[in-house]
Amino acid sequence: MVYLLQAKANVTASLDPGPEKYELILFGLLIVSSICSFFYINCVLLFTLRSKPVFCETSRFILLFNLLFADTFQQVPNLLLYILACFNMTIPFDACVFLVLISIATDSISPLTLAVMSVERYVAVCLPLRHATIFTVSSTGMVIAVVWAFSFIHILIRVFMLVHTFTIIPFNPHMNDFCSKEAMFFAPIFNDFEKVYASILFVSVGLAIIGSYVGVALVATSASTDKASARKVLQTLLLHLIQLCLVLTSSMFSTIIIVIARTVRRLTILRIYNVCFVFLSILPRCLSALIYGLRDQTIRPVLMHNLCCGGRTSVFLNKSR
């Protein structure tokens, strides 16, 4: 971990003014603008999911709102951490702890919500008569509360481990490296905990999604099932599985960069770091808007109206008043 931090810091510090530095600055601006664009789309979709009663009273839309909120919430600290890393800026330890804990607070929310959404689709297809009684607004809210409680416990465990680490290692309130998850959780115990936690989490969620997929596929072969509806649910579950794989890959982001950093030049490390940041950290958190916002026939018309016409309509209404 320390090798990765030193490599990234050395790249930024050692670049002389020239084409290479301008290339990195341009790439950084492209990443920031991409994050802001996805952030805007997610915010519009969040507004859309609260604009009509049907979205507030249907379990799958409530779960989608929770998934989007967690992904959007995580983009803000990730963007701040990326900007700090690009400019090689250091911040006080307390501020770094706050940013890092917020950035990892929703790490568990997305995969767990994907599992619940997959089970909800399974019940909708395989047990249609019981779906309305199983996934009510109150029961969906309770499941979401359990998901957030699980994530909160994960953060508490990390905080206790961090406090325990500083009882062994002298505490330094002034950070020598820029703020990052690797700089904060540097002890080997965090790496072991991350491996065990990620393995249990993603195996459990993967089994839930695969089980739901197999169940829907078996039911889809019966003559009494709506083939088109079952096929669409199967496609959605498959996209859930792909999204879970991307989120799992993003959890191995640091490991991938460390392995690459041992064999390539420093400038190449930063280029690869930027590309991996987009495809492993940002893209998985933006797929929900594409999967549901564009594929769902109920959401798409309202979302497109809010994206294309909402701003102009509000301006027109303000002028007419």
PDB file of C-alpha atoms in Angstrom:
ATOM      1  CA  MET A   1       0.000   0.000   0.000  1.00  0.00           C
ATOM      2  CA  VAL A   2       2.781   2.392   0.921  1.00  0.00           C
ATOM      3  CA  TYR A   3       4.492   1.638  -2.403  1.00  0.00           C
ATOM      4  CA  LEU A   4       1.337   2.613  -4.258  1.00  0.00           C
ATOM      5  CA  LEU A   5       0.993   5.887  -2.385  1.00  0.00           C
ATOM      6  CA  GLN A   6       4.634   6.817  -2.927  1.00  0.00           C
ATOM      7  CA  ALA A   7       4.413   5.953  -6.620  1.00  0.00           C
ATOM      8  CA  LYS A   8       1.335   8.097  -7.129  1.00  0.00           C
ATOM      9  CA  ALA A   9       2.795  10.989  -5.205  1.00  0.00           C
ATOM     10  CA  ASN A  10       6.105  10.828  -7.074  1.00  0.00           C
ATOM     11  CA  VAL A  11       4.349  10.937 -10.435  1.00  0.00           C
ATOM     12  CA  THR A  12       2.576  14.170  -9.668  1.00  0.00           C
ATOM     13  CA  ALA A  13       5.568  15.787  -8.072  1.00  0.00           C
ATOM     14  CA  SER A  14       8.123  14.816 -10.721  1.00  0.00           C
ATOM     15  CA  LEU A  15       6.245  15.894 -13.832  1.00  0.00           C
ATOM     16  CA  ASP A  16       7.763  18.942 -15.483  1.00  0.00           C
ATOM     17  CA  PRO A  17       5.594  21.399 -17.377  1.00  0.00           C
ATOM     18  CA  GLY A  18       5.052  19.947 -20.831  1.00  0.00           C
ATOM     19  CA  PRO A  19       2.780  17.753 -22.929  1.00  0.00           C
ATOM     20  CA  GLU A  20       2.704  14.946 -20.357  1.00  0.00           C
ATOM     21  CA  LYS A  21       1.537  17.207 -17.549  1.00  0.00           C
ATOM     22  CA  TYR A  22      -1.088  18.867 -19.750  1.00  0.00           C
ATOM     23  CA  GLU A  23      -2.259  15.424 -20.847  1.00  0.00           C
ATOM     24  CA  LEU A  24      -2.825  14.375 -17.236  1.00  0.00           C
ATOM     25  CA  ILE A  25      -4.585  17.632 -16.419  1.00  0.00           C
ATOM     26  CA  LEU A  26      -6.845  17.207 -19.466  1.00  0.00           C
ATOM     27  CA  PHE A  27      -7.616  13.624 -18.509  1.00  0.00           C
ATOM     28  CA  GLY A  28      -8.382  14.733 -14.953  1.00  0.00           C
ATOM     29  CA  LEU A  29     -10.777  17.397 -16.206  1.00  0.00           C
ATOM     30  CA  LEU A  30     -12.452  14.788 -18.408  1.00  0.00           C
ATOM     31  CA  ILE A  31     -12.942  12.489 -15.428  1.00  0.00           C
ATOM     32  CA  VAL A  32     -14.317  15.279 -13.237  1.00  0.00           C
ATOM     33  CA  SER A  33     -16.752  16.373 -15.953  1.00  0.00           C
ATOM     34  CA  SER A  34     -17.864  12.753 -16.454  1.00  0.00           C
ATOM     35  CA  ILE A  35     -18.510  12.330 -12.739  1.00  0.00           C
ATOM     36  CA  CYS A  36     -20.484  15.593 -12.660  1.00  0.00           C
ATOM     37  CA  SER A  37     -22.561  14.457 -15.657  1.00  0.00           C
ATOM     38  CA  PHE A  38     -23.390  11.107 -14.068  1.00  0.00           C
ATOM     39  CA  PHE A  39     -24.077  12.886 -10.791  1.00  0.00           C
ATOM     40  CA  TYR A  40     -26.581  15.160 -12.527  1.00  0.00           C
ATOM     41  CA  ILE A  41     -28.330  12.225 -14.247  1.00  0.00           C
ATOM     42  CA  ASN A  42     -28.545  10.317 -10.969  1.00  0.00           C
ATOM     43  CA  CYS A  43     -29.950  13.368  -9.175  1.00  0.00           C
ATOM     44  CA  VAL A  44     -32.596  13.836 -11.891  1.00  0.00           C
ATOM     45  CA  LEU A  45     -33.512  10.153 -11.631  1.00  0.00           C
ATOM     46  CA  LEU A  46     -33.744  10.456  -7.844  1.00  0.00           C
ATOM     47  CA  PHE A  47     -36.080  13.425  -8.301  1.00  0.00           C
ATOM     48  CA  THR A  48     -38.066  11.416 -10.860  1.00  0.00           C
ATOM     49  CA  LEU A  49     -38.520   8.542  -8.407  1.00  0.00           C
ATOM     50  CA  ARG A  50     -40.138  10.947  -5.961  1.00  0.00           C
ATOM     51  CA  SER A  51     -42.244  12.857  -8.487  1.00  0.00           C
ATOM     52  CA  LYS A  52     -45.165  10.398  -8.797  1.00  0.00           C
ATOM     53  CA  PRO A  53     -47.088   8.319  -6.220  1.00  0.00           C
ATOM     54  CA  VAL A  54     -46.551   5.090  -8.191  1.00  0.00           C
ATOM     55  CA  PHE A  55     -42.797   5.404  -7.694  1.00  0.00           C
ATOM     56  CA  CYS A  56     -43.190   5.979  -3.939  1.00  0.00           C
ATOM     57  CA  GLU A  57     -45.597   3.084  -3.419  1.00  0.00           C
ATOM     58  CA  THR A  58     -43.939   0.331  -5.510  1.00  0.00           C
ATOM     59  CA  SER A  59     -41.257  -1.801  -3.855  1.00  0.00           C
ATOM     60  CA  ARG A  60     -38.920  -2.083  -6.833  1.00  0.00           C
ATOM     61  CA  PHE A  61     -38.873   1.690  -7.318  1.00  0.00           C
ATOM     62  CA  ILE A  62     -38.259   2.239  -3.592  1.00  0.00           C
ATOM     63  CA  LEU A  63     -35.315  -0.185  -3.747  1.00  0.00           C
ATOM     64  CA  LEU A  64     -34.033   1.540  -6.881  1.00  0.00           C
ATOM     65  CA  PHE A  65     -34.167   4.908  -5.094  1.00  0.00           C
ATOM     66  CA  ASN A  66     -32.089   3.446  -2.260  1.00  0.00           C
ATOM     67  CA  LEU A  67     -29.535   2.028  -4.718  1.00  0.00           C
ATOM     68  CA  LEU A  68     -29.260   5.309  -6.622  1.00  0.00           C
ATOM     69  CA  PHE A  69     -29.027   7.368  -3.427  1.00  0.00           C
ATOM     70  CA  ALA A  70     -26.140   5.217  -2.140  1.00  0.00           C
ATOM     71  CA  ASP A  71     -24.287   5.367  -5.466  1.00  0.00           C
ATOM     72  CA  THR A  72     -24.811   9.129  -5.830  1.00  0.00           C
ATOM     73  CA  PHE A  73     -23.836   9.748  -2.220  1.00  0.00           C
ATOM     74  CA  GLN A  74     -20.570   7.878  -2.760  1.00  0.00           C
ATOM     75  CA  GLN A  75     -19.607   9.898  -5.842  1.00  0.00           C
ATOM     76  CA  VAL A  76     -19.163  13.125  -3.838  1.00  0.00           C
ATOM     77  CA  PRO A  77     -16.331  12.009  -1.485  1.00  0.00           C
ATOM     78  CA  ASN A  78     -14.760   9.952  -4.284  1.00  0.00           C
ATOM     79  CA  LEU A  79     -14.598  13.058  -6.461  1.00  0.00           C
ATOM     80  CA  LEU A  80     -13.060  15.101  -3.627  1.00  0.00           C
ATOM     81  CA  LEU A  81     -10.474  12.379  -2.933  1.00  0.00           C
ATOM     82  CA  TYR A  82      -9.626  12.184  -6.633  1.00  0.00           C
ATOM     83  CA  ILE A  83      -9.110  15.957  -6.892  1.00  0.00           C
ATOM     84  CA  LEU A  84      -6.885  15.916  -3.791  1.00  0.00           C
ATOM     85  CA  ALA A  85      -4.835  13.075  -5.293  1.00  0.00           C
ATOM     86  CA  CYS A  86      -4.505  14.827  -8.668  1.00  0.00           C
ATOM     87  CA  PHE A  87      -3.083  17.968  -7.083  1.00  0.00           C
ATOM     88  CA  ASN A  88      -1.081  16.014  -4.481  1.00  0.00           C
ATOM     89  CA  MET A  89      -2.766  17.969  -1.691  1.00  0.00           C
ATOM     90  CA  THR A  90      -2.628  16.875   1.950  1.00  0.00           C
ATOM     91  CA  ILE A  91      -5.361  17.554   4.489  1.00  0.00           C
ATOM     92  CA  PRO A  92      -5.554  17.088   8.277  1.00  0.00           C
ATOM     93  CA  PHE A  93      -5.960  13.536   9.513  1.00  0.00           C
ATOM     94  CA  ASP A  94      -9.433  14.159  10.991  1.00  0.00           C
ATOM     95  CA  ALA A  95     -10.741  15.511   7.692  1.00  0.00           C
ATOM     96  CA  CYS A  96      -9.225  12.551   5.840  1.00  0.00           C
ATOM     97  CA  VAL A  97     -10.892  10.076   8.220  1.00  0.00           C
ATOM     98  CA  PHE A  98     -14.239  11.778   7.626  1.00  0.00           C
ATOM     99  CA  LEU A  99     -13.895  11.695   3.817  1.00  0.00           C
ATOM    100  CA  VAL A 100     -12.666   8.101   3.654  1.00  0.00           C
ATOM    101  CA  LEU A 101     -15.357   6.791   6.004  1.00  0.00           C
ATOM    102  CA  ILE A 102     -18.051   8.517   3.933  1.00  0.00           C
ATOM    103  CA  SER A 103     -16.571   7.117   0.709  1.00  0.00           C
ATOM    104  CA  ILE A 104     -16.700   3.537   2.019  1.00  0.00           C
ATOM    105  CA  ALA A 105     -19.932   3.955   4.000  1.00  0.00           C
ATOM    106  CA  THR A 106     -22.054   2.848   1.055  1.00  0.00           C
ATOM    107  CA  ASP A 107     -19.739   0.099  -0.208  1.00  0.00           C
ATOM    108  CA  SER A 108     -22.080  -2.532   1.191  1.00  0.00           C
ATOM    109  CA  ILE A 109     -25.312  -0.763   0.224  1.00  0.00           C
ATOM    110  CA  SER A 110     -25.098  -1.375  -3.530  1.00  0.00           C
ATOM    111  CA  PRO A 111     -24.431  -5.153  -3.514  1.00  0.00           C
ATOM    112  CA  LEU A 112     -26.943  -5.807  -0.709  1.00  0.00           C
ATOM    113  CA  THR A 113     -29.624  -3.735  -2.448  1.00  0.00           C
ATOM    114  CA  LEU A 114     -28.921  -5.595  -5.703  1.00  0.00           C
ATOM    115  CA  ALA A 115     -29.548  -8.853  -3.838  1.00  0.00           C
ATOM    116  CA  VAL A 116     -32.860  -7.594  -2.429  1.00  0.00           C
ATOM    117  CA  MET A 117     -33.916  -6.276  -5.857  1.00  0.00           C
ATOM    118  CA  SER A 118     -33.146  -9.667  -7.410  1.00  0.00           C
ATOM    119  CA  VAL A 119     -35.231 -11.489  -4.793  1.00  0.00           C
ATOM    120  CA  GLU A 120     -38.055  -8.989  -5.357  1.00  0.00           C
ATOM    121  CA  ARG A 121     -38.048  -9.725  -9.097  1.00  0.00           C
ATOM    122  CA  TYR A 122     -38.015 -13.461  -8.341  1.00  0.00           C
ATOM    123  CA  VAL A 123     -41.077 -13.131  -6.123  1.00  0.00           C
ATOM    124  CA  ALA A 124     -42.822 -10.953  -8.732  1.00  0.00           C
ATOM    125  CA  VAL A 125     -42.433 -13.653 -11.404  1.00  0.00           C
ATOM    126  CA  CYS A 126     -42.531 -16.880  -9.415  1.00  0.00           C
ATOM    127  CA  LEU A 127     -45.010 -15.876  -6.673  1.00  0.00           C
ATOM    128  CA  PRO A 128     -47.103 -13.143  -8.297  1.00  0.00           C
ATOM    129  CA  LEU A 129     -50.121 -13.637  -6.001  1.00  0.00           C
ATOM    130  CA  ARG A 130     -48.007 -13.193  -2.862  1.00  0.00           C
ATOM    131  CA  HIS A 131     -45.780 -10.386  -4.146  1.00  0.00           C
ATOM    132  CA  ALA A 132     -48.076  -7.591  -2.933  1.00  0.00           C
ATOM    133  CA  THR A 133     -48.179  -9.035   0.594  1.00  0.00           C
ATOM    134  CA  ILE A 134     -44.465  -9.861   0.844  1.00  0.00           C
ATOM    135  CA  PHE A 135     -43.017  -6.650  -0.612  1.00  0.00           C
ATOM    136  CA  THR A 136     -45.153  -3.929   0.921  1.00  0.00           C
ATOM    137  CA  VAL A 137     -43.954  -0.357   1.455  1.00  0.00           C
ATOM    138  CA  SER A 138     -43.348  -1.020   5.163  1.00  0.00           C
ATOM    139  CA  SER A 139     -41.514  -4.330   4.637  1.00  0.00           C
ATOM    140  CA  THR A 140     -39.363  -2.764   1.914  1.00  0.00           C
ATOM    141  CA  GLY A 141     -38.516   0.092   4.274  1.00  0.00           C
ATOM    142  CA  MET A 142     -37.519  -2.394   6.981  1.00  0.00           C
ATOM    143  CA  VAL A 143     -35.240  -4.261   4.564  1.00  0.00           C
ATOM    144  CA  ILE A 144     -33.582  -0.983   3.544  1.00  0.00           C
ATOM    145  CA  ALA A 145     -33.083  -0.102   7.228  1.00  0.00           C
ATOM    146  CA  VAL A 146     -31.389  -3.482   7.808  1.00  0.00           C
ATOM    147  CA  VAL A 147     -29.111  -2.881   4.799  1.00  0.00           C
ATOM    148  CA  TRP A 148     -28.020   0.528   6.117  1.00  0.00           C
ATOM    149  CA  ALA A 149     -27.572  -0.903   9.630  1.00  0.00           C
ATOM    150  CA  PHE A 150     -25.284  -3.592   8.202  1.00  0.00           C
ATOM    151  CA  SER A 151     -23.226  -0.910   6.472  1.00  0.00           C
ATOM    152  CA  PHE A 152     -23.072   1.147   9.689  1.00  0.00           C
ATOM    153  CA  ILE A 153     -21.760  -1.899  11.592  1.00  0.00           C
ATOM    154  CA  HIS A 154     -19.092  -2.327   8.897  1.00  0.00           C
ATOM    155  CA  ILE A 155     -17.954   1.262   9.453  1.00  0.00           C
ATOM    156  CA  LEU A 156     -17.929   0.836  13.246  1.00  0.00           C
ATOM    157  CA  ILE A 157     -15.712  -2.243  12.929  1.00  0.00           C
ATOM    158  CA  ARG A 158     -13.265  -0.267  10.791  1.00  0.00           C
ATOM    159  CA  VAL A 159     -13.239   2.623  13.286  1.00  0.00           C
ATOM    160  CA  PHE A 160     -12.538   0.271  16.210  1.00  0.00           C
ATOM    161  CA  MET A 161      -9.757  -1.389  14.225  1.00  0.00           C
ATOM    162  CA  LEU A 162      -8.278   2.019  13.402  1.00  0.00           C
ATOM    163  CA  VAL A 163      -8.352   3.078  17.061  1.00  0.00           C
ATOM    164  CA  HIS A 164      -6.732  -0.221  18.050  1.00  0.00           C
ATOM    165  CA  THR A 165      -4.030   0.294  15.406  1.00  0.00           C
ATOM    166  CA  PHE A 166      -3.107   3.693  16.863  1.00  0.00           C
ATOM    167  CA  THR A 167      -2.728   2.160  20.314  1.00  0.00           C
ATOM    168  CA  ILE A 168       0.142   0.138  18.843  1.00  0.00           C
ATOM    169  CA  ILE A 169       1.527   2.575  16.263  1.00  0.00           C
ATOM    170  CA  PRO A 170       2.262   6.223  17.268  1.00  0.00           C
ATOM    171  CA  PHE A 171      -0.478   8.551  16.065  1.00  0.00           C
ATOM    172  CA  ASN A 172       0.561  11.333  13.669  1.00  0.00           C
ATOM    173  CA  PRO A 173      -2.118  14.033  13.151  1.00  0.00           C
ATOM    174  CA  HIS A 174      -0.235  15.425  10.132  1.00  0.00           C
ATOM    175  CA  MET A 175      -0.465  13.227   7.020  1.00  0.00           C
ATOM    176  CA  ASN A 176       2.628  12.947   4.837  1.00  0.00           C
ATOM    177  CA  ASP A 177       0.696  11.473   1.897  1.00  0.00           C
ATOM    178  CA  PHE A 178      -2.493  12.704   0.281  1.00  0.00           C
ATOM    179  CA  CYS A 179      -5.763  11.372   1.660  1.00  0.00           C
ATOM    180  CA  SER A 180      -6.809   7.925   0.436  1.00  0.00           C
ATOM    181  CA  LYS A 181      -8.288   4.698   1.710  1.00  0.00           C
ATOM    182  CA  GLU A 182      -4.867   3.049   1.463  1.00  0.00           C
ATOM    183  CA  ALA A 183      -3.200   5.814   3.492  1.00  0.00           C
ATOM    184  CA  MET A 184      -5.856   5.543   6.202  1.00  0.00           C
ATOM    185  CA  PHE A 185      -6.123   1.762   6.542  1.00  0.00           C
ATOM    186  CA  PHE A 186      -2.454   0.904   6.124  1.00  0.00           C
ATOM    187  CA  ALA A 187      -2.049  -1.899   8.684  1.00  0.00           C
ATOM    188  CA  PRO A 188      -2.020  -5.511   7.393  1.00  0.00           C
ATOM    189  CA  ILE A 189      -5.058  -6.322   9.559  1.00  0.00           C
ATOM    190  CA  PHE A 190      -7.212  -4.076   7.348  1.00  0.00           C
ATOM    191  CA  ASN A 191      -6.169  -5.972   4.234  1.00  0.00           C
ATOM    192  CA  ASP A 192      -7.084  -9.306   5.858  1.00  0.00           C
ATOM    193  CA  PHE A 193     -10.407  -7.919   7.061  1.00  0.00           C
ATOM    194  CA  GLU A 194     -11.177  -6.537   3.586  1.00  0.00           C
ATOM    195  CA  LYS A 195     -10.545  -9.900   1.933  1.00  0.00           C
ATOM    196  CA  VAL A 196     -12.768 -11.827   4.366  1.00  0.00           C
ATOM    197  CA  TYR A 197     -15.532  -9.222   4.356  1.00  0.00           C
ATOM    198  CA  ALA A 198     -15.593  -8.823   0.569  1.00  0.00           C
ATOM    199  CA  SER A 199     -15.549 -12.600   0.035  1.00  0.00           C
ATOM    200  CA  ILE A 200     -18.498 -13.238   2.365  1.00  0.00           C
ATOM    201  CA  LEU A 201     -20.474 -10.267   1.034  1.00  0.00           C
ATOM    202  CA  PHE A 202     -20.058 -10.932  -2.667  1.00  0.00           C
ATOM    203  CA  VAL A 203     -20.485 -14.718  -2.413  1.00  0.00           C
ATOM    204  CA  SER A 204     -23.745 -14.213  -0.513  1.00  0.00           C
ATOM    205  CA  VAL A 205     -25.056 -11.585  -2.934  1.00  0.00           C
ATOM    206  CA  GLY A 206     -23.891 -13.592  -5.948  1.00  0.00           C
ATOM    207  CA  LEU A 207     -25.752 -16.672  -4.716  1.00  0.00           C
ATOM    208  CA  ALA A 208     -28.905 -14.591  -4.189  1.00  0.00           C
ATOM    209  CA  ILE A 209     -28.762 -13.169  -7.731  1.00  0.00           C
ATOM    210  CA  ILE A 210     -27.875 -16.511  -9.370  1.00  0.00           C
ATOM    211  CA  GLY A 211     -30.587 -18.297  -7.372  1.00  0.00           C
ATOM    212  CA  SER A 212     -33.150 -15.725  -8.460  1.00  0.00           C
ATOM    213  CA  TYR A 213     -32.011 -16.058 -12.073  1.00  0.00           C
ATOM    214  CA  VAL A 214     -32.289 -19.856 -12.023  1.00  0.00           C
ATOM    215  CA  GLY A 215     -35.710 -19.691 -10.355  1.00  0.00           C
ATOM    216  CA  VAL A 216     -37.085 -17.240 -12.913  1.00  0.00           C
ATOM    217  CA  ALA A 217     -35.552 -19.253 -15.781  1.00  0.00           C
ATOM    218  CA  LEU A 218     -37.268 -22.429 -14.581  1.00  0.00           C
ATOM    219  CA  VAL A 219     -40.618 -20.710 -14.204  1.00  0.00           C
ATOM    220  CA  ALA A 220     -40.243 -19.089 -17.642  1.00  0.00           C
ATOM    221  CA  THR A 221     -40.376 -22.550 -19.261  1.00  0.00           C
ATOM    222  CA  SER A 222     -43.926 -23.176 -18.032  1.00  0.00           C
ATOM    223  CA  ALA A 223     -46.828 -22.461 -20.373  1.00  0.00           C
ATOM    224  CA  SER A 224     -48.707 -20.266 -17.909  1.00  0.00           C
ATOM    225  CA  THR A 225     -45.942 -17.702 -17.524  1.00  0.00           C
ATOM    226  CA  ASP A 226     -45.760 -14.408 -19.410  1.00  0.00           C
ATOM    227  CA  LYS A 227     -42.722 -15.115 -21.608  1.00  0.00           C
ATOM    228  CA  ALA A 228     -41.954 -11.478 -22.437  1.00  0.00           C
ATOM    229  CA  SER A 229     -42.108 -10.399 -18.789  1.00  0.00           C
ATOM    230  CA  ALA A 230     -39.968 -13.335 -17.625  1.00  0.00           C
ATOM    231  CA  ARG A 231     -37.403 -12.649 -20.366  1.00  0.00           C
ATOM    232  CA  LYS A 232     -37.134  -9.009 -19.308  1.00  0.00           C
ATOM    233  CA  VAL A 233     -36.652 -10.024 -15.663  1.00  0.00           C
ATOM    234  CA  LEU A 234     -33.920 -12.474 -16.712  1.00  0.00           C
ATOM    235  CA  GLN A 235     -32.124  -9.692 -18.586  1.00  0.00           C
ATOM    236  CA  THR A 236     -32.387  -7.432 -15.529  1.00  0.00           C
ATOM    237  CA  LEU A 237     -30.999 -10.144 -13.224  1.00  0.00           C
ATOM    238  CA  LEU A 238     -28.131 -10.748 -15.645  1.00  0.00           C
ATOM    239  CA  LEU A 239     -27.350  -7.025 -15.585  1.00  0.00           C
ATOM    240  CA  HIS A 240     -27.435  -7.176 -11.772  1.00  0.00           C
ATOM    241  CA  LEU A 241     -24.828  -9.931 -11.881  1.00  0.00           C
ATOM    242  CA  ILE A 242     -22.609  -7.934 -14.246  1.00  0.00           C
ATOM    243  CA  GLN A 243     -22.974  -4.877 -12.023  1.00  0.00           C
ATOM    244  CA  LEU A 244     -22.032  -6.973  -8.975  1.00  0.00           C
ATOM    245  CA  CYS A 245     -18.905  -8.240 -10.772  1.00  0.00           C
ATOM    246  CA  LEU A 246     -17.890  -4.647 -11.555  1.00  0.00           C
ATOM    247  CA  VAL A 247     -18.418  -3.603  -7.933  1.00  0.00           C
ATOM    248  CA  LEU A 248     -16.354  -6.620  -6.819  1.00  0.00           C
ATOM    249  CA  THR A 249     -13.595  -5.612  -9.220  1.00  0.00           C
ATOM    250  CA  SER A 250     -13.664  -2.073  -7.827  1.00  0.00           C
ATOM    251  CA  SER A 251     -13.003  -3.500  -4.351  1.00  0.00           C
ATOM    252  CA  MET A 252      -9.730  -4.914  -5.749  1.00  0.00           C
ATOM    253  CA  PHE A 253      -8.775  -1.529  -7.243  1.00  0.00           C
ATOM    254  CA  SER A 254      -5.758  -0.966  -4.966  1.00  0.00           C
ATOM    255  CA  THR A 255      -4.439  -4.504  -5.444  1.00  0.00           C
ATOM    256  CA  ILE A 256      -4.569  -4.155  -9.235  1.00  0.00           C
ATOM    257  CA  ILE A 257      -2.714  -0.818  -9.189  1.00  0.00           C
ATOM    258  CA  ILE A 258      -0.038  -2.132  -6.789  1.00  0.00           C
ATOM    259  CA  VAL A 259       0.711  -5.115  -9.037  1.00  0.00           C
ATOM    260  CA  ILE A 260       0.937  -2.896 -12.133  1.00  0.00           C
ATOM    261  CA  ALA A 261       3.052  -0.278 -10.323  1.00  0.00           C
ATOM    262  CA  ARG A 262       5.906  -2.762  -9.914  1.00  0.00           C
ATOM    263  CA  THR A 263       6.417  -3.239 -13.654  1.00  0.00           C
ATOM    264  CA  VAL A 264       5.710   0.087 -15.430  1.00  0.00           C
ATOM    265  CA  ARG A 265       6.940   3.687 -15.398  1.00  0.00           C
ATOM    266  CA  ARG A 266       5.527   6.274 -13.027  1.00  0.00           C
ATOM    267  CA  LEU A 267       3.656   8.239 -15.699  1.00  0.00           C
ATOM    268  CA  THR A 268       2.108   5.027 -16.997  1.00  0.00           C
ATOM    269  CA  ILE A 269       0.968   4.198 -13.450  1.00  0.00           C
ATOM    270  CA  LEU A 270      -0.989   7.436 -13.250  1.00  0.00           C
ATOM    271  CA  ARG A 271      -2.559   6.878 -16.661  1.00  0.00           C
ATOM    272  CA  ILE A 272      -3.633   3.367 -15.677  1.00  0.00           C
ATOM    273  CA  TYR A 273      -4.842   4.697 -12.321  1.00  0.00           C
ATOM    274  CA  ASN A 274      -7.084   7.228 -14.077  1.00  0.00           C
ATOM    275  CA  VAL A 275      -8.535   4.628 -16.452  1.00  0.00           C
ATOM    276  CA  CYS A 276      -9.137   2.146 -13.615  1.00  0.00           C
ATOM    277  CA  PHE A 277     -10.742   4.881 -11.530  1.00  0.00           C
ATOM    278  CA  VAL A 278     -13.301   5.520 -14.288  1.00  0.00           C
ATOM    279  CA  PHE A 279     -14.091   1.909 -15.185  1.00  0.00           C
ATOM    280  CA  LEU A 280     -13.785   0.310 -11.736  1.00  0.00           C
ATOM    281  CA  SER A 281     -14.947   3.035  -9.346  1.00  0.00           C
ATOM    282  CA  ILE A 282     -17.242   5.357 -11.315  1.00  0.00           C
ATOM    283  CA  LEU A 283     -18.877   3.226 -14.014  1.00  0.00           C
ATOM    284  CA  PRO A 284     -20.318   0.520 -11.688  1.00  0.00           C
ATOM    285  CA  ARG A 285     -22.014   3.257  -9.640  1.00  0.00           C
ATOM    286  CA  CYS A 286     -23.608   4.794 -12.738  1.00  0.00           C
ATOM    287  CA  LEU A 287     -25.058   1.662 -14.325  1.00  0.00           C
ATOM    288  CA  SER A 288     -28.254   1.790 -12.264  1.00  0.00           C
ATOM    289  CA  ALA A 289     -29.432   4.908 -14.051  1.00  0.00           C
ATOM    290  CA  LEU A 290     -28.822   3.235 -17.428  1.00  0.00           C
ATOM    291  CA  ILE A 291     -30.299  -0.158 -16.455  1.00  0.00           C
ATOM    292  CA  TYR A 292     -33.510   1.216 -14.981  1.00  0.00           C
ATOM    293  CA  GLY A 293     -33.813   4.775 -16.205  1.00  0.00           C
ATOM    294  CA  LEU A 294     -33.647   3.844 -19.903  1.00  0.00           C
ATOM    295  CA  ARG A 295     -35.025   0.278 -19.902  1.00  0.00           C
ATOM    296  CA  ASP A 296     -38.034   0.709 -17.626  1.00  0.00           C
ATOM    297  CA  GLN A 297     -41.085   1.833 -19.596  1.00  0.00           C
ATOM    298  CA  THR A 298     -42.614   3.489 -16.518  1.00  0.00           C
ATOM    299  CA  ILE A 299     -39.562   5.564 -15.602  1.00  0.00           C
ATOM    300  CA  ARG A 300     -38.171   6.417 -19.039  1.00  0.00           C
ATOM    301  CA  PRO A 301     -40.834   8.930 -20.236  1.00  0.00           C
ATOM    302  CA  VAL A 302     -40.760  10.846 -16.947  1.00  0.00           C
ATOM    303  CA  LEU A 303     -36.959  10.763 -16.779  1.00  0.00           C
ATOM    304  CA  MET A 304     -36.529  11.991 -20.361  1.00  0.00           C
ATOM    305  CA  HIS A 305     -39.033  14.761 -19.713  1.00  0.00           C
ATOM    306  CA  ASN A 306     -37.159  15.871 -16.584  1.00  0.00           C
ATOM    307  CA  LEU A 307     -33.788  15.682 -18.344  1.00  0.00           C
ATOM    308  CA  CYS A 308     -34.791  17.454 -21.559  1.00  0.00           C
ATOM    309  CA  CYS A 309     -37.801  19.579 -20.727  1.00  0.00           C
ATOM    310  CA  GLY A 310     -37.880  19.971 -16.957  1.00  0.00           C
ATOM    311  CA  GLY A 311     -35.420  22.853 -16.804  1.00  0.00           C
ATOM    312  CA  ARG A 312     -37.024  24.756 -19.698  1.00  0.00           C
ATOM    313  CA  THR A 313     -40.503  24.162 -18.288  1.00  0.00           C
ATOM    314  CA  SER A 314     -39.570  25.539 -14.889  1.00  0.00           C
ATOM    315  CA  VAL A 315     -38.006  28.621 -16.500  1.00  0.00           C
ATOM    316  CA  PHE A 316     -41.126  29.180 -18.595  1.00  0.00           C
ATOM    317  CA  LEU A 317     -43.388  28.858 -15.548  1.00  0.00           C
ATOM    318  CA  ASN A 318     -41.280  31.311 -13.578  1.00  0.00           C
ATOM    319  CA  LYS A 319     -41.461  33.865 -16.408  1.00  0.00           C
ATOM    320  CA  SER A 320     -45.229  33.434 -16.785  1.00  0.00           C
ATOM    321  CA  ARG A 321     -45.702  34.241 -13.133  1.00  0.00           C
TER     322      ARG A 321
END
